[in-house]
mmCIF file of C-alpha atoms and ligand atoms in Angstrom:
data_model
loop_
_atom_site.group_PDB
_atom_site.id
_atom_site.type_symbol
_atom_site.label_atom_id
_atom_site.label_comp_id
_atom_site.label_asym_id
_atom_site.label_seq_id
_atom_site.Cartn_x
_atom_site.Cartn_y
_atom_site.Cartn_z
ATOM 1 C CA MET A 1 -23.599 -114.588 -35.921
ATOM 2 C CA ARG A 2 -21.243 -111.682 -35.606
ATOM 3 C CA GLU A 3 -18.042 -111.870 -37.532
ATOM 4 C CA ILE A 4 -14.585 -110.873 -36.195
ATOM 5 C CA VAL A 5 -11.290 -110.849 -37.839
ATOM 6 C CA VAL A 6 -8.076 -111.376 -35.892
ATOM 7 C CA LEU A 7 -5.182 -110.270 -37.768
ATOM 8 C CA SER A 8 -1.463 -111.420 -36.811
ATOM 9 C CA GLY A 9 1.439 -109.144 -37.984
ATOM 10 C CA SER A 10 4.182 -111.437 -36.930
ATOM 11 C CA PRO A 11 6.364 -113.168 -39.558
ATOM 12 C CA SER A 12 7.692 -115.516 -36.742
ATOM 13 C CA GLU A 13 7.087 -119.187 -37.127
ATOM 14 C CA PHE A 14 6.416 -119.842 -33.553
ATOM 15 C CA SER A 15 4.938 -116.423 -32.615
ATOM 16 C CA ARG A 16 4.227 -115.187 -29.145
ATOM 17 C CA SER A 17 1.831 -112.473 -30.499
ATOM 18 C CA GLU A 18 0.164 -114.834 -32.588
ATOM 19 C CA LYS A 19 -0.297 -117.280 -29.833
ATOM 20 C CA VAL A 20 -1.976 -114.706 -27.524
ATOM 21 C CA LEU A 21 -4.110 -113.548 -30.672
ATOM 22 C CA LYS A 22 -5.331 -117.169 -31.052
ATOM 23 C CA TYR A 23 -6.355 -117.466 -27.508
ATOM 24 C CA LEU A 24 -8.293 -114.266 -27.821
ATOM 25 C CA GLY A 25 -10.025 -115.762 -30.813
ATOM 26 C CA SER A 26 -10.997 -118.967 -28.688
ATOM 27 C CA LEU A 27 -12.379 -116.700 -26.141
ATOM 28 C CA LEU A 28 -14.421 -114.744 -28.777
ATOM 29 C CA GLU A 29 -15.648 -118.203 -30.036
ATOM 30 C CA GLN A 30 -16.817 -119.130 -26.517
ATOM 31 C CA GLU A 31 -18.909 -115.876 -26.714
ATOM 32 C CA HIS A 32 -20.499 -117.363 -29.911
ATOM 33 C CA PHE A 33 -18.593 -114.949 -32.416
ATOM 34 C CA SER A 34 -17.483 -116.573 -35.804
ATOM 35 C CA VAL A 35 -13.721 -115.688 -35.804
ATOM 36 C CA THR A 36 -11.469 -115.616 -39.051
ATOM 37 C CA HIS A 37 -7.653 -115.790 -38.250
ATOM 38 C CA ILE A 38 -5.593 -114.160 -40.810
ATOM 39 C CA SER A 39 -1.740 -113.996 -40.564
ATOM 40 C CA VAL A 40 0.680 -111.976 -42.643
ATOM 41 C CA LYS A 41 2.453 -115.421 -43.366
ATOM 42 C CA ASP A 42 -0.630 -116.401 -45.491
ATOM 43 C CA VAL A 43 -0.010 -113.713 -47.841
ATOM 44 C CA PRO A 44 2.045 -114.498 -51.035
ATOM 45 C CA TYR A 45 5.523 -112.585 -50.626
ATOM 46 C CA GLU A 46 5.176 -111.043 -53.916
ATOM 47 C CA ASP A 47 1.683 -109.553 -53.130
ATOM 48 C CA LEU A 48 3.258 -107.660 -50.257
ATOM 49 C CA PHE A 49 6.627 -106.876 -51.751
ATOM 50 C CA LEU A 50 5.212 -105.707 -55.128
ATOM 51 C CA GLY A 51 2.242 -103.897 -53.587
ATOM 52 C CA LYS A 52 -0.255 -106.066 -55.433
ATOM 53 C CA TYR A 53 -3.482 -104.470 -53.969
ATOM 54 C CA ASP A 54 -5.774 -106.356 -56.410
ATOM 55 C CA SER A 55 -4.300 -110.152 -55.934
ATOM 56 C CA PRO A 56 -6.784 -112.605 -55.109
ATOM 57 C CA ALA A 57 -5.415 -113.174 -51.509
ATOM 58 C CA ILE A 58 -5.438 -109.421 -50.817
ATOM 59 C CA ASN A 59 -9.072 -109.330 -51.878
ATOM 60 C CA GLU A 60 -9.988 -112.186 -49.863
ATOM 61 C CA ILE A 61 -8.441 -110.549 -46.866
ATOM 62 C CA ALA A 62 -9.942 -107.254 -47.569
ATOM 63 C CA SER A 63 -13.416 -108.615 -47.983
ATOM 64 C CA SER A 64 -13.119 -110.718 -44.660
ATOM 65 C CA ILE A 65 -12.146 -107.452 -42.804
ATOM 66 C CA GLN A 66 -14.885 -105.649 -44.711
ATOM 67 C CA ASN A 67 -17.493 -108.227 -43.572
ATOM 68 C CA ALA A 68 -16.455 -108.138 -39.948
ATOM 69 C CA GLN A 69 -18.090 -106.308 -37.114
ATOM 70 C CA GLY A 70 -14.762 -106.158 -35.114
ATOM 71 C CA VAL A 71 -11.031 -106.638 -35.635
ATOM 72 C CA VAL A 72 -8.167 -107.513 -33.263
ATOM 73 C CA VAL A 73 -4.912 -106.517 -34.842
ATOM 74 C CA GLY A 74 -1.784 -107.911 -33.256
ATOM 75 C CA SER A 75 1.951 -107.477 -33.722
ATOM 76 C CA PRO A 76 5.311 -107.816 -32.163
ATOM 77 C CA VAL A 77 7.369 -104.799 -31.538
ATOM 78 C CA TYR A 78 10.157 -104.579 -34.083
ATOM 79 C CA LYS A 79 12.698 -101.772 -33.634
ATOM 80 C CA GLY A 80 10.298 -99.714 -31.584
ATOM 81 C CA ALA A 81 7.424 -100.219 -33.976
ATOM 82 C CA TYR A 82 4.913 -102.793 -35.371
ATOM 83 C CA SER A 83 6.491 -105.193 -37.882
ATOM 84 C CA GLY A 84 7.286 -104.160 -41.325
ATOM 85 C CA VAL A 85 5.262 -106.876 -42.899
ATOM 86 C CA LEU A 86 2.147 -105.925 -41.191
ATOM 87 C CA LYS A 87 2.580 -102.274 -42.601
ATOM 88 C CA ALA A 88 3.168 -104.056 -46.168
ATOM 89 C CA LEU A 89 -0.270 -105.759 -45.810
ATOM 90 C CA LEU A 90 -2.021 -102.677 -44.430
ATOM 91 C CA ASP A 91 -0.583 -100.629 -47.245
ATOM 92 C CA VAL A 92 -2.206 -102.964 -49.956
ATOM 93 C CA LEU A 93 -5.510 -102.871 -48.225
ATOM 94 C CA PRO A 94 -8.385 -100.605 -49.493
ATOM 95 C CA GLN A 95 -8.354 -97.050 -47.866
ATOM 96 C CA ASP A 96 -10.766 -96.671 -44.782
ATOM 97 C CA ILE A 97 -11.061 -100.506 -44.579
ATOM 98 C CA LEU A 98 -11.800 -100.168 -40.878
ATOM 99 C CA GLN A 99 -14.520 -97.580 -41.113
ATOM 100 C CA HIS A 100 -16.953 -97.831 -38.257
ATOM 101 C CA THR A 101 -15.144 -100.794 -37.115
ATOM 102 C CA PRO A 102 -14.316 -101.385 -33.420
ATOM 103 C CA VAL A 103 -10.438 -102.401 -33.259
ATOM 104 C CA LEU A 104 -8.659 -104.094 -30.571
ATOM 105 C CA PRO A 105 -4.881 -103.433 -30.939
ATOM 106 C CA LEU A 106 -2.401 -105.585 -29.230
ATOM 107 C CA MET A 107 1.374 -105.787 -29.235
ATOM 108 C CA THR A 108 4.015 -108.034 -27.505
ATOM 109 C CA GLY A 109 7.472 -106.843 -26.725
ATOM 110 C CA GLY A 110 10.640 -107.942 -25.116
ATOM 111 C CA SER A 111 10.959 -104.850 -22.883
ATOM 112 C CA MET A 112 8.816 -102.287 -21.154
ATOM 113 C CA SER A 113 10.794 -99.266 -22.841
ATOM 114 C CA HIS A 114 8.724 -99.711 -25.900
ATOM 115 C CA LEU A 115 5.405 -99.878 -24.402
ATOM 116 C CA LEU A 116 4.298 -96.715 -25.942
ATOM 117 C CA ALA A 117 4.900 -98.192 -29.579
ATOM 118 C CA ILE A 118 1.145 -99.069 -29.349
ATOM 119 C CA GLU A 119 0.236 -95.606 -28.904
ATOM 120 C CA TYR A 120 2.680 -93.898 -31.347
ATOM 121 C CA THR A 121 2.824 -96.488 -33.837
ATOM 122 C CA LEU A 122 -0.086 -99.173 -34.159
ATOM 123 C CA LYS A 123 -2.918 -96.955 -33.004
ATOM 124 C CA PRO A 124 -2.141 -94.248 -35.480
ATOM 125 C CA VAL A 125 -2.010 -96.448 -38.435
ATOM 126 C CA LEU A 126 -5.298 -98.192 -37.480
ATOM 127 C CA ALA A 127 -7.053 -94.733 -36.972
ATOM 128 C CA THR A 128 -5.740 -93.788 -40.644
ATOM 129 C CA LEU A 129 -7.817 -96.888 -41.857
ATOM 130 C CA LYS A 130 -10.633 -95.273 -39.662
ATOM 131 C CA GLY A 131 -10.672 -98.119 -37.113
ATOM 132 C CA TYR A 132 -12.535 -97.208 -33.935
ATOM 133 C CA ASN A 133 -9.402 -98.117 -31.552
ATOM 134 C CA LEU A 134 -9.948 -99.618 -28.087
ATOM 135 C CA LYS A 135 -7.125 -98.691 -25.362
ATOM 136 C CA GLY A 136 -5.450 -101.916 -26.495
ATOM 137 C CA LEU A 137 -2.929 -104.316 -24.811
ATOM 138 C CA TYR A 138 0.904 -104.440 -24.473
ATOM 139 C CA LEU A 139 2.309 -107.856 -23.263
ATOM 140 C CA LEU A 140 5.856 -108.606 -22.342
ATOM 141 C CA ASP A 141 7.633 -111.775 -23.316
ATOM 142 C CA SER A 142 7.833 -112.455 -19.875
ATOM 143 C CA GLN A 143 4.177 -112.624 -19.424
ATOM 144 C CA ILE A 144 3.529 -115.192 -22.254
ATOM 145 C CA ASP A 145 4.173 -118.765 -22.402
ATOM 146 C CA LYS A 146 3.604 -119.817 -26.191
ATOM 147 C CA HIS A 147 3.524 -123.413 -25.087
ATOM 148 C CA LYS A 148 0.369 -123.147 -23.041
ATOM 149 C CA GLU A 149 -3.247 -123.236 -24.243
ATOM 150 C CA ASN A 150 -3.903 -119.979 -22.249
ATOM 151 C CA PRO A 151 -0.361 -118.409 -22.985
ATOM 152 C CA ILE A 152 -1.026 -115.425 -20.580
ATOM 153 C CA VAL A 153 0.759 -116.440 -17.646
ATOM 154 C CA ASP A 154 0.648 -113.135 -15.623
ATOM 155 C CA VAL A 155 -2.444 -112.899 -13.731
ATOM 156 C CA GLY A 156 -2.570 -109.049 -13.884
ATOM 157 C CA ILE A 157 -2.138 -108.711 -17.608
ATOM 158 C CA LEU A 158 -4.724 -111.648 -18.107
ATOM 159 C CA GLY A 159 -7.157 -109.686 -16.222
ATOM 160 C CA ARG A 160 -6.495 -106.512 -18.145
ATOM 161 C CA THR A 161 -6.759 -108.661 -21.331
ATOM 162 C CA LYS A 162 -10.184 -110.069 -20.518
ATOM 163 C CA LYS A 163 -11.439 -106.463 -19.467
ATOM 164 C CA GLN A 164 -10.397 -105.124 -22.884
ATOM 165 C CA LEU A 165 -11.857 -108.154 -24.535
ATOM 166 C CA TYR A 166 -15.175 -107.483 -22.585
ATOM 167 C CA TYR A 167 -15.223 -103.787 -23.824
ATOM 168 C CA PHE A 168 -14.518 -104.887 -27.430
ATOM 169 C CA ILE A 169 -17.381 -107.442 -27.322
ATOM 170 C CA GLU A 170 -19.637 -104.849 -25.778
ATOM 171 C CA LEU A 171 -18.700 -102.359 -28.667
ATOM 172 C CA VAL A 172 -19.036 -105.151 -31.289
ATOM 173 C CA ASN A 173 -22.652 -106.275 -30.034
ATOM 174 C CA ASN A 174 -23.827 -102.593 -29.575
ATOM 175 C CA GLN A 175 -22.288 -100.847 -32.521
ATOM 176 C CA ASP A 176 -25.668 -100.540 -34.226
ATOM 177 C CA ALA A 177 -26.915 -98.276 -31.405
ATOM 178 C CA ILE A 178 -23.709 -96.350 -31.275
ATOM 179 C CA VAL A 179 -22.776 -93.396 -33.508
ATOM 180 C CA LEU A 180 -18.843 -94.174 -34.197
ATOM 181 C CA PRO A 181 -16.986 -91.118 -34.999
ATOM 182 C CA SER A 182 -16.080 -90.906 -38.739
ATOM 183 C CA TYR A 183 -13.042 -88.717 -39.247
HETATM 184 C C1 LIG B 201 13.800 -108.200 -35.308
HETATM 185 C C2 LIG B 201 13.331 -107.955 -33.862
HETATM 186 C C3 LIG B 201 13.165 -106.635 -33.415
HETATM 187 C C4 LIG B 201 12.709 -106.317 -31.931
HETATM 188 N N1 LIG B 201 12.703 -105.176 -31.650
HETATM 189 C C5 LIG B 201 12.118 -105.051 -30.313
HETATM 190 C C6 LIG B 201 11.990 -103.732 -29.780
HETATM 191 O O1 LIG B 201 12.520 -102.729 -30.473
HETATM 192 N N2 LIG B 201 11.656 -103.614 -28.438
HETATM 193 C C7 LIG B 201 11.257 -104.692 -27.823
HETATM 194 O O2 LIG B 201 10.739 -104.324 -26.639
HETATM 195 N N3 LIG B 201 11.157 -105.929 -28.263
HETATM 196 C C8 LIG B 201 11.592 -106.081 -29.590
HETATM 197 N N4 LIG B 201 11.751 -107.432 -30.024
HETATM 198 C C9 LIG B 201 11.249 -108.446 -29.157
HETATM 199 C C10 LIG B 201 9.882 -108.730 -29.717
HETATM 200 O O3 LIG B 201 8.906 -107.772 -29.890
HETATM 201 C C11 LIG B 201 9.110 -109.737 -28.778
HETATM 202 O O4 LIG B 201 10.065 -110.959 -28.572
HETATM 203 C C12 LIG B 201 7.808 -110.187 -29.373
HETATM 204 O O5 LIG B 201 7.155 -110.871 -28.456
HETATM 205 C C13 LIG B 201 7.982 -111.241 -30.478
HETATM 206 O O6 LIG B 201 6.711 -111.585 -31.000
HETATM 207 P P1 LIG B 201 6.486 -112.641 -32.007
HETATM 208 O O7 LIG B 201 6.965 -114.019 -31.539
HETATM 209 O O8 LIG B 201 4.961 -112.674 -32.269
HETATM 210 O O9 LIG B 201 6.988 -112.388 -33.279
HETATM 211 C C14 LIG B 201 12.220 -107.366 -31.312
HETATM 212 C C15 LIG B 201 12.448 -108.952 -31.704
HETATM 213 C C16 LIG B 201 12.910 -109.090 -33.147
HETATM 214 C C17 LIG B 201 12.993 -110.448 -33.653
#
């Protein structure tokens, strides 16, 4: 069974982006993937704050990601970028950890004015880790109801989400046949 890691970068207790990520995880499980959810909230504070790249928790996260055939990374927009705590986690992971790995980036934000945060902040850092980025998804808070099992209440963005997930699945399933760029 192919392994997918879903990584949540929200520090929020009742997180919209995490709820969307959980929903994507459930769709992937329906497609017979084995899904591991990881949240920045699961990582001991001192590992992140003191940059303990060799701590047991960080090693465990690193090996889950290294063993995955695909990774979904989500974050809220904070001050026009992805969350600082997600960066703290990415900073202590091994260099090139996403090499040859299809990555589906996702951000949620309160306003359309930071739509490009995914292009200018999240995708570049994932590319630095050598992930193979898909186009990605940006969802507005108004398109999400975190109390619903399927939290994506806007039909248009739900359609785009499923389309992106389908491309992601296709890439994960066919990655042995594809030569992914390594740069
Ligand atoms: C500290 C903070 C900063 C934020 N900055 C922005 C921002 O710059 N642009 C924006 O569109 N939304 C901003 N928001 C709104 C969040 O991105 C939005 O509510 C998001 O869906 C929250 O996701 P979460 O519930 O997973 O944490 C901010 C929210 C917080 C708490």
